[in-house]
Tab-separated table of C-alpha atoms in Angstrom:
chain	number	residue	atom	x	y	z
A	1	GLN	CA	0.000	0.000	0.000
A	2	GLU	CA	0.981	3.612	-0.484
A	3	THR	CA	2.202	5.894	2.289
A	4	ALA	CA	-1.176	7.677	2.282
A	5	SER	CA	-2.670	4.584	3.910
A	6	MET	CA	-0.660	5.354	7.065
A	7	LEU	CA	-2.658	8.525	7.752
A	8	PRO	CA	-5.723	7.011	9.530
A	9	ALA	CA	-3.701	5.435	12.341
A	10	LEU	CA	-1.727	8.640	12.830
A	11	VAL	CA	-4.888	10.749	12.986
A	12	LEU	CA	-6.334	8.494	15.715
A	13	GLY	CA	-3.491	9.322	18.105
A	14	VAL	CA	-3.294	5.806	19.567
A	15	GLN	CA	-1.841	5.551	23.093
A	16	PRO	CA	-0.511	2.393	24.852
A	17	TRP	CA	-3.560	2.106	27.126
A	18	HIS	CA	-6.172	2.429	24.375
A	19	LEU	CA	-8.601	-0.289	23.373
A	20	VAL	CA	-8.530	-0.170	19.562
A	21	LEU	CA	-10.847	-1.856	17.060
A	22	ASP	CA	-9.836	-2.294	13.413
A	23	LEU	CA	-13.066	-3.366	11.720
A	24	CYS	CA	-11.579	-4.089	8.266
A	25	ALA	CA	-8.013	-5.114	9.045
A	26	ALA	CA	-6.840	-6.757	5.791
A	27	PRO	CA	-4.297	-6.521	4.260
A	28	GLY	CA	-2.851	-5.559	7.634
A	29	SER	CA	-0.574	-2.557	7.141
A	30	LYS	CA	-2.671	-0.365	9.435
A	31	THR	CA	-2.936	-3.180	11.972
A	32	MET	CA	0.848	-3.432	12.125
A	33	GLN	CA	1.091	0.337	12.406
A	34	VAL	CA	-1.323	0.448	15.351
A	35	LEU	CA	0.657	-2.322	17.062
A	36	GLU	CA	3.809	-0.272	16.677
A	37	LEU	CA	2.037	2.758	18.134
A	38	LEU	CA	0.850	0.710	21.111
A	39	HIS	CA	4.407	-0.461	21.784
A	40	GLY	CA	6.416	2.511	20.587
A	41	ALA	CA	4.786	5.178	22.734
A	42	MET	CA	5.484	3.301	25.969
A	43	GLY	CA	9.165	3.972	26.378
A	44	ALA	CA	9.346	0.644	28.202
A	45	GLU	CA	11.742	-2.233	27.818
A	46	VAL	CA	11.447	-4.406	24.739
A	47	GLY	CA	9.162	-7.356	25.416
A	48	THR	CA	6.894	-5.517	27.862
A	49	PRO	CA	3.352	-5.659	26.474
A	50	PRO	CA	1.360	-2.420	26.648
A	51	PRO	CA	-1.793	-2.319	28.797
A	52	GLY	CA	-4.019	-1.641	25.787
A	53	LEU	CA	-5.479	-4.050	23.243
A	54	LEU	CA	-5.910	-4.099	19.473
A	55	VAL	CA	-8.835	-6.101	18.076
A	56	ALA	CA	-8.220	-6.811	14.381
A	57	ASN	CA	-11.276	-8.000	12.491
A	58	ASP	CA	-11.832	-9.150	8.932
A	59	LEU	CA	-14.599	-10.962	7.099
A	60	LYS	CA	-12.298	-13.494	5.393
A	61	SER	CA	-10.373	-15.935	7.585
A	62	LYS	CA	-7.733	-16.416	4.884
A	63	ARG	CA	-6.864	-12.725	4.928
A	64	LEU	CA	-6.945	-12.727	8.716
A	65	ASN	CA	-4.397	-15.553	8.809
A	66	ARG	CA	-2.037	-13.481	6.690
A	67	ILE	CA	-2.295	-10.655	9.198
A	68	LEU	CA	-1.472	-13.043	12.036
A	69	GLU	CA	1.563	-14.313	10.129
A	70	ARG	CA	2.800	-10.739	9.772
A	71	ALA	CA	2.118	-10.016	13.439
A	72	ARG	CA	4.188	-12.999	14.602
A	73	ARG	CA	7.303	-11.385	13.164
A	74	GLY	CA	7.218	-8.599	15.743
A	75	PRO	CA	5.795	-7.706	19.169
A	76	ALA	CA	2.130	-8.685	18.964
A	77	ALA	CA	1.159	-9.300	22.594
A	78	PRO	CA	-1.863	-6.944	22.650
A	79	LEU	CA	-3.477	-8.360	19.482
A	80	LEU	CA	-6.807	-10.174	19.328
A	81	ALA	CA	-8.050	-11.392	15.923
A	82	THR	CA	-11.742	-11.852	15.133
A	83	CYS	CA	-13.511	-13.018	11.976
A	84	ALA	CA	-16.913	-11.349	11.586
A	85	ASP	CA	-19.007	-9.169	9.319
A	86	ALA	CA	-18.062	-5.611	10.289
A	87	ARG	CA	-21.588	-4.376	9.523
A	88	ARG	CA	-22.907	-6.634	12.288
A	89	TYR	CA	-19.871	-6.895	14.507
A	90	PRO	CA	-20.948	-8.652	17.738
A	91	ASN	CA	-20.898	-7.033	21.129
A	92	VAL	CA	-17.968	-8.047	23.314
A	93	LEU	CA	-18.322	-8.251	27.083
A	94	TRP	CA	-15.788	-7.547	29.761
A	95	HIS	CA	-16.554	-10.063	32.488
A	96	GLY	CA	-15.028	-10.411	35.947
A	97	ARG	CA	-13.678	-13.800	36.960
A	98	PRO	CA	-16.071	-15.534	39.420
A	99	SER	CA	-13.253	-16.207	41.891
A	100	LYS	CA	-12.364	-12.537	41.875
A	101	CYS	CA	-15.935	-11.453	42.399
A	102	CYS	CA	-16.542	-13.825	45.283
A	103	GLY	CA	-13.270	-13.278	47.090
A	104	ASP	CA	-10.699	-15.912	48.046
A	105	GLY	CA	-12.164	-16.532	51.509
A	106	GLN	CA	-15.628	-17.297	50.171
A	107	ALA	CA	-14.172	-19.594	47.541
A	108	GLU	CA	-12.287	-21.572	50.173
A	109	SER	CA	-15.340	-21.916	52.414
A	110	SER	CA	-17.422	-23.197	49.534
A	111	LYS	CA	-14.904	-25.977	48.968
A	112	ARG	CA	-15.525	-27.261	52.511
A	113	GLY	CA	-19.316	-27.325	52.113
A	114	SER	CA	-21.563	-29.965	50.618
A	115	SER	CA	-22.031	-30.426	46.883
A	116	ALA	CA	-25.344	-28.572	47.065
A	117	GLU	CA	-23.661	-25.685	48.843
A	118	ASN	CA	-20.930	-25.703	46.193
A	119	SER	CA	-23.532	-25.548	43.455
A	120	ASN	CA	-25.281	-22.624	45.157
A	121	ALA	CA	-21.956	-20.825	45.585
A	122	ASP	CA	-21.135	-21.277	41.888
A	123	THR	CA	-24.540	-19.956	40.880
A	124	GLU	CA	-24.121	-17.009	43.199
A	125	ALA	CA	-20.671	-16.350	41.765
A	126	ASN	CA	-21.924	-16.439	38.202
A	127	ASN	CA	-24.800	-14.096	39.034
A	128	LEU	CA	-22.419	-11.680	40.677
A	129	ALA	CA	-20.066	-11.874	37.708
A	130	ALA	CA	-22.949	-11.188	35.336
A	131	GLN	CA	-23.760	-8.034	37.270
A	132	HIS	CA	-20.204	-6.842	36.705
A	133	ALA	CA	-20.299	-7.635	32.979
A	134	SER	CA	-20.365	-4.648	30.658
A	135	ARG	CA	-20.248	-4.195	26.928
A	136	VAL	CA	-16.888	-3.169	25.593
A	137	ARG	CA	-16.661	0.294	24.095
A	138	TYR	CA	-13.511	1.094	22.162
A	139	ASP	CA	-11.355	4.174	22.665
A	140	ARG	CA	-10.319	4.173	19.013
A	141	VAL	CA	-12.056	2.613	16.002
A	142	LEU	CA	-10.548	2.324	12.528
A	143	CYS	CA	-12.966	1.952	9.597
A	144	ASP	CA	-10.817	1.644	6.494
A	145	VAL	CA	-13.662	0.276	4.426
A	146	PRO	CA	-13.663	-1.712	1.168
A	147	CYS	CA	-14.051	0.664	-1.775
A	148	SER	CA	-13.729	1.009	-5.531
A	149	GLY	CA	-10.094	2.110	-5.130
A	150	ASP	CA	-10.319	4.749	-7.841
A	151	GLY	CA	-7.786	6.841	-5.940
A	152	THR	CA	-5.047	4.325	-6.698
A	153	VAL	CA	-5.079	4.625	-10.493
A	154	ARG	CA	-1.467	5.849	-10.531
A	155	LYS	CA	-0.144	2.570	-9.168
A	156	ALA	CA	-2.850	0.117	-10.292
A	157	ARG	CA	-2.253	-0.568	-13.955
A	158	GLY	CA	-5.401	-1.097	-15.953
A	159	LEU	CA	-7.726	0.339	-13.285
A	160	LEU	CA	-8.289	3.558	-15.177
A	161	ASP	CA	-9.267	1.675	-18.339
A	162	GLN	CA	-12.009	-0.131	-16.401
A	163	TRP	CA	-13.142	2.844	-14.327
A	164	THR	CA	-16.737	4.101	-14.439
A	165	ALA	CA	-18.504	6.681	-12.318
A	166	ARG	CA	-20.926	3.939	-11.259
A	167	GLY	CA	-18.176	1.881	-9.615
A	168	GLY	CA	-18.800	3.236	-6.122
A	169	LEU	CA	-22.558	2.651	-6.017
A	170	CYS	CA	-22.282	-1.006	-5.019
A	171	HIS	CA	-20.051	-0.201	-2.031
A	172	HIS	CA	-22.119	2.591	-0.484
A	173	GLY	CA	-24.519	0.422	1.538
A	174	ASP	CA	-21.781	-1.734	3.063
A	175	GLN	CA	-19.632	1.293	3.860
A	176	LEU	CA	-22.491	3.035	5.642
A	177	GLY	CA	-23.314	-0.119	7.606
A	178	ILE	CA	-19.699	-0.523	8.760
A	179	LEU	CA	-19.407	3.128	9.789
A	180	CYS	CA	-22.669	3.107	11.776
A	181	ARG	CA	-21.673	-0.077	13.587
A	182	GLY	CA	-18.293	1.441	14.398
A	183	LEU	CA	-20.012	4.477	15.913
A	184	GLU	CA	-22.188	2.198	18.021
A	185	LEU	CA	-19.097	0.482	19.417
A	186	LEU	CA	-17.176	3.709	20.065
A	187	ALA	CA	-16.824	4.893	23.667
A	188	PRO	CA	-18.057	8.380	24.605
A	189	GLY	CA	-15.206	10.782	23.911
A	190	GLY	CA	-13.486	8.215	21.692
A	191	LEU	CA	-12.305	8.744	18.133
A	192	LEU	CA	-13.225	6.927	14.932
A	193	VAL	CA	-11.613	7.478	11.566
A	194	TYR	CA	-13.449	6.584	8.360
A	195	SER	CA	-11.157	6.259	5.375
A	196	THR	CA	-11.126	5.067	1.782
A	197	CYS	CA	-8.671	5.071	-1.093
A	198	ALA	CA	-11.497	6.324	-3.328
A	199	LEU	CA	-12.484	9.827	-4.377
A	200	ASN	CA	-16.062	9.095	-5.449
A	201	PRO	CA	-18.254	11.244	-3.146
A	202	VAL	CA	-20.843	8.451	-2.998
A	203	GLU	CA	-18.233	6.428	-1.094
A	204	CYS	CA	-16.850	9.361	0.873
A	205	GLU	CA	-18.879	12.434	1.849
A	206	ALA	CA	-22.229	10.731	1.198
A	207	VAL	CA	-21.419	7.970	3.698
A	208	VAL	CA	-20.180	10.468	6.300
A	209	ALA	CA	-23.248	12.711	5.977
A	210	ALA	CA	-25.674	9.779	6.178
A	211	ALA	CA	-23.913	8.447	9.296
A	212	LEU	CA	-24.112	11.867	10.980
A	213	ALA	CA	-27.833	12.044	10.223
A	214	TRP	CA	-28.308	8.517	11.547
A	215	ALA	CA	-26.446	9.311	14.791
A	216	LYS	CA	-28.877	12.179	15.558
A	217	GLY	CA	-26.353	14.313	17.401
A	218	ALA	CA	-24.562	11.456	19.210
A	219	ALA	CA	-21.540	11.766	16.891
A	220	ASP	CA	-19.748	14.724	15.401
A	221	LEU	CA	-16.867	15.478	13.048
A	222	LEU	CA	-13.522	16.874	14.147
A	223	PRO	CA	-11.010	18.840	12.053
A	224	ILE	CA	-7.994	16.960	10.694
A	225	GLU	CA	-4.540	18.447	10.417
A	226	VAL	CA	-1.442	16.598	9.236
A	227	PRO	CA	1.701	18.774	9.220
A	228	GLY	CA	3.514	18.747	5.904
A	229	LEU	CA	0.552	17.569	3.825
A	230	GLN	CA	-1.822	19.635	1.745
A	231	LEU	CA	-5.304	18.286	2.418
A	232	ARG	CA	-8.408	19.499	0.589
A	233	ASP	CA	-11.725	20.073	2.370
A	234	GLY	CA	-14.580	17.660	1.812
A	235	LEU	CA	-17.253	18.295	-0.803
A	236	THR	CA	-20.616	19.772	0.161
A	237	SER	CA	-22.460	18.974	-3.093
A	238	TRP	CA	-22.161	16.324	-5.792
A	239	ARG	CA	-24.130	14.438	-8.413
A	240	VAL	CA	-24.926	10.718	-8.379
A	241	PRO	CA	-24.496	8.621	-11.555
A	242	ALA	CA	-27.235	6.457	-12.940
A	243	PRO	CA	-26.820	2.782	-12.003
A	244	ALA	CA	-26.809	1.614	-15.637
A	245	ALA	CA	-25.337	3.011	-18.811
A	246	ALA	CA	-27.766	4.184	-21.471
A	247	SER	CA	-27.110	4.018	-25.202
A	248	ASP	CA	-28.384	7.563	-25.713
A	249	ALA	CA	-26.621	8.988	-22.642
A	250	PRO	CA	-24.734	12.273	-23.042
A	251	LYS	CA	-20.974	12.449	-22.715
A	252	GLY	CA	-20.047	11.689	-19.121
A	253	GLY	CA	-23.174	9.585	-18.547
A	254	VAL	CA	-26.469	10.326	-16.845
A	255	THR	CA	-26.207	11.884	-13.379
A	256	TYR	CA	-28.800	13.078	-10.880
A	257	GLY	CA	-28.481	16.197	-8.751
A	258	SER	CA	-31.227	15.308	-6.264
A	259	TRP	CA	-33.360	12.373	-5.169
A	260	ASP	CA	-36.409	13.896	-6.842
A	261	ASP	CA	-34.673	13.590	-10.215
A	262	VAL	CA	-34.233	9.823	-9.899
A	263	PRO	CA	-36.750	7.832	-11.977
A	264	GLN	CA	-38.830	5.233	-10.170
A	265	GLU	CA	-37.154	2.269	-11.853
A	266	ASP	CA	-33.786	3.304	-10.426
A	267	ARG	CA	-35.166	3.636	-6.903
A	268	GLY	CA	-36.234	0.024	-6.646
A	269	ALA	CA	-34.123	-2.844	-5.327
A	270	GLY	CA	-31.704	-0.406	-3.695
A	271	ARG	CA	-30.041	0.586	-6.956
A	272	LEU	CA	-29.933	4.186	-5.787
A	273	ARG	CA	-30.534	5.363	-2.214
A	274	ARG	CA	-31.363	8.679	-0.639
A	275	SER	CA	-28.197	8.428	1.432
A	276	MET	CA	-26.091	8.634	-1.740
A	277	PHE	CA	-27.185	12.224	-2.293
A	278	PRO	CA	-26.283	15.429	-0.436
A	279	PRO	CA	-28.044	15.902	2.941
A	280	ALA	CA	-30.945	17.858	1.404
A	281	ALA	CA	-32.321	14.508	0.163
A	282	TYR	CA	-33.070	13.204	3.688
A	283	ALA	CA	-32.547	15.987	6.245
A	284	GLN	CA	-35.555	17.008	8.350
A	285	SER	CA	-35.272	20.654	7.333
A	286	ASP	CA	-33.295	23.011	5.143
A	287	ASP	CA	-31.358	24.242	8.178
A	288	ALA	CA	-30.438	20.685	9.161
A	289	ALA	CA	-29.290	19.963	5.601
A	290	LEU	CA	-27.150	23.101	5.558
A	291	GLU	CA	-25.607	22.231	8.926
A	292	LEU	CA	-24.718	18.715	7.748
A	293	ALA	CA	-23.254	20.034	4.514
A	294	GLN	CA	-21.054	22.515	6.372
A	295	LYS	CA	-19.738	19.770	8.648
A	296	LEU	CA	-18.552	17.847	5.598
A	297	ARG	CA	-15.804	20.443	5.158
A	298	PHE	CA	-14.056	18.766	8.109
A	299	CYS	CA	-13.507	15.713	5.871
A	300	LYS	CA	-10.152	15.715	4.126
A	301	ARG	CA	-9.026	14.603	0.685
A	302	LEU	CA	-5.423	13.899	-0.261
A	303	LEU	CA	-4.987	14.379	-4.010
A	304	ALA	CA	-2.220	12.904	-6.127
A	305	SER	CA	-1.534	16.286	-7.683
A	306	ASP	CA	-0.783	17.760	-4.244
A	307	ASP	CA	1.385	14.974	-2.829
A	308	ASN	CA	2.709	13.212	-5.931
A	309	GLY	CA	1.378	9.953	-4.543
A	310	GLY	CA	-1.891	8.158	-3.995
A	311	CYS	CA	-5.289	9.688	-3.259
A	312	PHE	CA	-7.034	9.254	0.063
A	313	PHE	CA	-10.152	10.338	1.948
A	314	MET	CA	-10.567	10.653	5.729
A	315	ALA	CA	-13.183	11.770	8.230
A	316	LEU	CA	-12.584	11.903	11.993
A	317	PHE	CA	-15.591	11.244	14.259
A	318	THR	CA	-16.044	11.563	17.995
A	319	ARG	CA	-18.804	10.209	20.215
A	320	VAL	CA	-20.725	12.937	21.997
A	321	GLU	CA	-23.211	10.809	23.907
A	322	ASN	CA	-23.524	7.198	24.967
A	323	MET	CA	-25.266	5.317	22.172
A	324	ASP	CA	-26.410	1.820	23.061
A	325	ALA	CA	-25.367	-1.130	20.923
A	326	PRO	CA	-28.049	-3.689	21.790
A	327	LEU	CA	-27.476	-7.387	21.376
A	328	ARG	CA	-28.989	-8.588	18.136
A	329	ARG	CA	-30.372	-11.985	17.281
A	330	GLY	CA	-27.563	-14.116	15.889
A	331	ASP	CA	-24.773	-12.184	17.604
A	332	ARG	CA	-21.935	-14.347	18.840
A	333	VAL	CA	-20.904	-12.707	22.060
A	334	LYS	CA	-17.282	-13.105	23.050
A	335	VAL	CA	-16.633	-12.962	26.794
A	336	LEU	CA	-13.264	-11.579	27.856
A	337	PHE	CA	-12.066	-11.967	31.430
A	338	ASN	CA	-10.601	-8.856	32.955
A	339	ASP	CA	-8.923	-9.057	36.321
A	340	HIS	CA	-9.567	-5.369	36.915
A	341	VAL	CA	-13.384	-5.601	36.720
């Protein structure tokens, strides 16, 4: 990957004590970078694991295994790998050990009792441990989502020949789902970075604006500054291409400026969504749409013409309030034991 892909981890400002979630970890360069940040900022002796934890997730187990192979070549003590759909990433629980919750004296006395007393003590211990269980909220979340990759045309031979303006439409729904789930899992006051190596606004600003509208004030955007790099502000307006090419289409293809311009046949089956358009398509009022559009200026674009490298898009979120991430049917809940609970 290009050096531009190192920006999201730097923007997050990872510290050794942070609990970090990388929702789309493959191919693993950002995962390795976060591991280095967890270790490098400690100033401790080599071999001392930091108190934080990095959870690296990917949908494909084969890609996840490659990340683990890379991690084994260096300090990887605070790394936990998970294989799940990032759009429906399961809740993780911190759970106190029963022996810790009961106390050593109570545990010893239960050993001397009858089997029935032992059973009651175990049940009591488990109930007490359940009371101490709490859903994990992450201090830092990295959402480097799958995208069309149209910002990498300088290094990817043949990509430009196959490029179409419609290439980002199929990714929009998944990208929005991943970002919203990441915001659900983010701790109040925590930071989340959404990034793509695409420049299509349907994959960039449209996803960010729709997520802000979905959060209803529980998340906000923060300004991004990277010394030494010229970053462009995010777009506040754009047009959305038609999902299919037409034989009589004008040069550049058919594009729509608003949701009202979209014909009914293109609205069905999720071919085009309201969330792909600027905020005026779904905001509750004109003032709300204008406020959302102005916030999009906090997004940043790295252009190849400015840096003589690859293109990149980033948006930095913070959690303002405590949004609940309820358990959903089918979630596989992982229980982690924490001696400090």
